[in-house]
Amino acid sequence: MSVDTTSSVHQTVTEAAAPAPARRQRRESDGGPLRGRRGRVILLRAWLPVTVAVVWWAASAGSTSLYFPSLQSITETFSRDWFSMRGLDDLVPSLRNLVAGFAIASLIGVAGGLLLGSSRWAAAAAEPVVHFLRSLPPPVLLPLGLILLGTDAGMKVAIITVGAVWPTLLNTMDGVRGVDPQLRDMSKAYGLSLGQRVRYVVLPAAAPQIVAGLRTTLQISIILIVVSEMYASASGIGHYVLTAQQTFLVTETWAGTLLLGLIGFLANLIFGVGERRVLRWQDALRTNARNG
Amino acid sequence: MTLTSEPRPVSGRPARTGDASGTTTPVLEVHHLAKSYGEGPTASSVLADIDFTVRPGEFVSIVGPSGCGKTTLLKCLSGLLDPSSGSVVFEGEEIDGPPAKMTVVFQDYSRSLLPWMTVEQNIDLPLRRKFSKEERARFVAEALENVGLAGTGAKYPWQMSGGMQQRAAIARALAYQPDVLLMDEPFAAVDAQTRIDLEDLMLTVQEKYDTTVVFVTHDIDEAIYVASRVIVLSGTPTTVREVLDVDLPRPRDQIETKALPRFNELRAHLFRLIKEAKRA
Amino acid sequence: MTLTSEPRPVSGRPARTGDASGTTTPVLEVHHLAKSYGEGPTASSVLADIDFTVRPGEFVSIVGPSGCGKTTLLKCLSGLLDPSSGSVVFEGEEIDGPPAKMTVVFQDYSRSLLPWMTVEQNIDLPLRRKFSKEERARFVAEALENVGLAGTGAKYPWQMSGGMQQRAAIARALAYQPDVLLMDEPFAAVDAQTRIDLEDLMLTVQEKYDTTVVFVTHDIDEAIYVASRVIVLSGTPTTVREVLDVDLPRPRDQIETKALPRFNELRAHLFRLIKEAKRA
Amino acid sequence: GEAGSPTGGSGADSTTIKVGTLPIIEYAPLYIAEDQGYFEEAGLTVETQVMQNAAGIVPAVMNGQLQVGEAATIGYLNARAQNLPVTGIASAAITSKDADSDFSGLFVADESITSLSDLEGKKVAVNALKAAMHAAAAQSIALDGGDPANVEFISMPFPDMAAALERGDVDGVVVVEPFYTTLEKAGARNIGNLYTTALPAQATIGMFFASDAWLKESPEDAKKFVEAIEKAGEYAAENPDAVRQVAVEDLGMAEDVAAGMRLPGYGGQLTDDHLVATAQVMVDLGFIPEAPAAEGLTWRP
Amino acid sequence: MTDVAREFVALFGNATFWDKFGATTFSWSVGLAITAAVAVPLGLLIGSSRVLLESTSAVIEFLKPIPPIALIPLGLLMWGPALEMKLTLIVFGAMWPVLTQVVYGIREVDDVALSMARTYQLGRWQTITRIVVPSVLPFVAPGLRVSASIALIIAFVTEMVGGTEGLGQMLVAAQSSNAIAQMYALVVLTGLMGLAVNAAFRATEALMLRWHPSNRKELR
Ligand SMILES: Nc1ncnc2c1ncn2[C@@H]1O[C@H](COP(=O)(O)OP(=O)(O)OP(=O)(O)O)[C@@H](O)[C@H]1O
Ligand SMILES: Nc1ncnc2c1ncn2[C@@H]1O[C@H](COP(=O)(O)OP(=O)(O)OP(=O)(O)O)[C@@H](O)[C@H]1O
Ligand SMILES: [Mg+2]
Ligand SMILES: [Mg+2]
């Protein structure tokens, strides 16, 4: 069950107008053994990436194009550069910065969003600054970061944090503002404490929106690994990609890009596990509404 | 409320000193209450000029045509809405936000339960600040039992029928043990028999814990059966059309009380009032 | 439904050929309907084995204790839920998704209205595929008028009281002019006088357009007053406990009909049944 | 000319050439050719496209959207090392006349660092890694007897270097004008003039290149362009004030800064020899595994 | 500080500035419009079909973290420093937040409202436009605001690195000629542009989401 719930919740929408026989069929096959269903889900998830990879591999085989090397040579470079000690040297600091930057951005985003979402005063005071800051290109912020924070890892974490915090902040803010007024009334009428309101009412109510924001924060954090290593770096994935780009090492650039994609993919898998935990009730509710 | 002696075990509230019709200080006073929604030229006036008082331990019903402002009034009483003018005084102090000793059963019950918590957790949540863990477990179980939901505490609200959700919301309010309980059409979604049981439950609770209850209902029999007074609203903009003293003997009984000629008189009178109010 | 002659102006449905108690083909047949929620070991059976039929133009009430499965049954009848076993046949064909000629007034009225549309737009929305612009404007206004909401069409649902929202949902269903109308406690949130008016409105509509109505209610008087038959459910798992023929003369009248001794007999009988059902 | 778009005479028979430019003083001949009307005389209309580095210009030239690009010699050689189909056509700037007039320098703040080889074990900021300034600094350190492998080079934008040096984030910074003057004024010490140290006299440090396809297709246009640029180079070598004027008018530099700054050398042709020598430096430093083939590094009309 | 302010004011008297400003604003707004036009329907499509969602999730998650900056050389190779390249990169970089938000928003559609749609035979189109889209709007709004600033950032960066017409070019020139004050004047300008766009979004939202609890007039 847990495998397909994240997405199957959307079924209802299509069902609203789907031709009836299709619905009936799906329901019947749903009754099959769990193993079969899980197998189908994996198949469903894998067919497109596998197809893309195969087509890419075939189409690029023996490529002489300078900017579009064959997938084979990319994967060879990939395993040469990333499955090695030197690879670890590049990977470890980048991933550490990513995790730290994402974690801090999430915390600040949620906490700040809660504050700005619940207090009109705070929002009025802080919003102009927020929207000003979030429009500054990180490559421009970078020099500022250098000046303010020096060249060590702290600066890179700060760049990731500052660049990636906004989606979570905005989503939390909007999510908190959108909490059903009926629930607010209920919390007041029962004299729930501030902590209880936040923990049991506001956060769960805004959770779907917060989680959506966190996804984007995660995505931007990974992108910002590269930007944060644009300057003042001598190692790291971003450093690798940028140096490869500057020195026209096209295959290496592709290999680095591939790595970023992989990191994104894996990070989202991990994220999905946590998300299912947080939104379990919502999944259950939707599945329930569908199956009745 | 301060003249009392014998403290009650559970919520520590003092026992009632006299009959509900006695001369104790009112627990709730509504003075020239007016409320309109919106501002400026688009403002629509809902409550015009409402005045009444509720004595401690009293059971007051409020009736009035749909849309006349009963929910609005209850929200003002509970401090959830600020009146446009006039005031609500609770235990001698003007209200400004919901008092801790008061709570509300909302008309829109399905949206006042948290869908991410089981029914048990929903009921338990407001008790956390007031009671120990054991007490809470007992109160939750008792409350569920009382509203006929024993054994369904582990369900989520959205796994329950409309009537069950409504009863869960009532159970939450009962377990909270407020001094003053405002209820907005709390039995609208339950069947006739359950309704009767719940009416009697409310009478028992009110008797036992001396809870003050303000009760909005559309059911005229119910309004009379449970109450010591019925406030009839008419509108709009809404005013108090009449305050009806329900001079029926206590304890009330579903068969006997409703068979009394006086009951039928009150009933007929109330019905006429509402009919007129609606026409107005 | 195909044996008819004289087409009706508005929705093009044929006029009724005989009395509701006649021998026409049923419009709805429920065969051995069972429904459980959940799957595997955690499944909970709600409806056990339900059988009944509804003839065209008939007004059927369904009563039963809170949580027995009335809403579930209505959702199965409307094709919103697939039965776990058994079938629902609508006009001779097994149902598989909501038929075009049928609609539902949901118990959870506040969530069935779209908050981003005014009440007028909410009512208008489903009419767009069926009627011209002028017709729609007329039907919307008529429907609002009928439920006593004339002049409030420009409000958003969340600017209305609970009872007003519920009436708006009813207005939407009426304006849609379905052949079969399923209503789930449609008057639960309105005051006594409005309720009476709406009951009579439903009888008029049903009479005038020959609409088939299946009506869930908790009000026993209401169940009898409006219906030609009352289906009593008991549970759980729920079965049909009794189907009561309401042999009261038509046209019905709020005072006269309810004063009939037969009415009181039926009432008492029904009450007993529900009481027993609840105990079960 | 107006910043960014020196468009010349637009006669009916004039050919348009788009040039990807780097907004730095090394490429002044382009603006001078425009200002002096050399392009117009040759029947060329030149449009410029300001970009940040060779990594962007090279693909745009390969694509054919730009006909000519500017690159530091090292950047160009990097591209050639990967066999990209571009070829050098003209020299833009060469090393300054002598060490004293060299417009590149390595600045330190720490008293104890007096020579380039003292930087071993230290942190040095350059504007980009494996690029011109990095190579010049590393080679200069090597020539001073130090091992550049023991120097930690990091990249940093020029404008931030002064602050980083002051804060002690880095021990040395590698700059060119106008940052040279800024640092000097700020009291930092220059311990080595890099280009003149690292490279042979008159070596090309900035150059123009074009795609092989375009050179094959329109050798006539290329010829006209090269001639105009070379003429402008000579002019620049003789008229430093014209260069300073470009700095102010086309690059947006402040007038006082432009007036006082050191300039690179200009003039001369692009020759294979210079490129081969520079490529050897890159190989020595380990920037590229092997030098690109010597022939075909430059195109002559 | 005063230098920055002076430069800032000076910008407005500078004809080149207005050209570049126009170019940046144009590509940004067109890019954002395309982003919305692509991402919203795509999100609706993917989000409302389990098969599509499951099938595409791996590929999408893979593409999302690819920095547009890494694609600039490829873009230049294919289009040169032209508007197409800039728009492509803007759309590629800015579509993900909107897409993600739409996919999440679809889960929030009330099932009672959907049941209503089914019984009233609203059909797929009406269901999507009248029920799904309005329910999803509160999710799209912050997504679009995030995308707007990402689009602005990408516009700037492609101008800086990829040499397309716009303020980014001015920034590069300012940077390399040590015109620090002008550089920061441009930075402040981007921030203000972001601020202006946000205000525009707020106003539109207040109009389109009038019904949403966050915009209902305070009831107290
Ligand atoms: N989504 C669901 N998941 C699991 N169980 C459910 C769900 N919906 C309803 N049930 C259960 O099914 C039973 C019948 O529910 P239903 O809503 O049909 O009752 P009802 O007769 O309409 O009651 P009421 O009069 O209170 O509205 C209840 O016991 C309820 O707990
Ligand atoms: N948020 C709001 N904004 C504007 N008008 C509102 C709002 N809430 C209620 N109203 C209006 O105020 C009036 C009274 O509403 P209220 O909910 O208090 O009525 P009620 O007496 O509780 O009715 P019911 O019995 O139907 O629940 C109604 O006419 C309604 O339209
Ligand atoms: Mg109300
Ligand atoms: Mg129900």
Coordinates of N, CA, C and O and ligand atoms in Angstrom, one line a residue, chain B residues 67 69-72 107 184-185 216 218, chain C residues 161-163, ligand 3:
Chain B
G67 N -30.2 31.8 9.5 CA -29.5 33.0 9.0 C -29.7 34.2 9.8 O -29.3 35.3 9.4
G69 N -28.6 34.9 12.8 CA -27.4 35.4 13.5 C -27.1 34.6 14.8 O -26.4 35.1 15.7
K70 N -27.6 33.4 14.9 CA -27.4 32.6 16.1 C -25.9 32.2 16.3 O -25.3 32.4 17.4
T71 N -25.3 31.8 15.2 CA -23.9 31.4 15.2 C -23.1 32.6 15.5 O -22.1 32.6 16.3
T72 N -23.4 33.7 14.8 CA -22.7 35.0 15.1 C -22.8 35.4 16.6 O -21.8 35.7 17.2
Q107 N -21.2 24.5 14.9 CA -22.2 24.0 14.0 C -21.5 23.2 12.9 O -22.0 22.2 12.5
D184 N -23.8 24.9 19.3 CA -24.5 25.4 18.1 C -25.1 24.3 17.3 O -24.4 23.6 16.5
E185 N -26.4 24.1 17.4 CA -27.1 23.0 16.8 C -26.3 21.7 16.9 O -26.0 21.0 15.9
V216 N -28.0 26.5 21.0 CA -28.8 26.9 19.8 C -29.4 25.6 19.2 O -28.7 24.6 19.0
H218 N -32.7 24.1 16.3 CA -33.9 24.4 15.5 C -35.1 23.6 15.8 O -36.2 23.8 15.3
Chain C
S161 N -24.8 31.6 6.6 CA -24.9 30.7 7.8 C -25.1 29.2 7.3 O -25.3 29.0 6.1
G162 N -24.9 28.3 8.3 CA -25.0 26.9 8.0 C -26.3 26.6 7.2 O -26.2 25.9 6.2
G163 N -27.4 27.0 7.8 CA -28.6 26.7 7.1 C -28.8 27.3 5.7 O -29.4 26.7 4.8
Ligands
MG3 MG -25.6 28.9 12.6

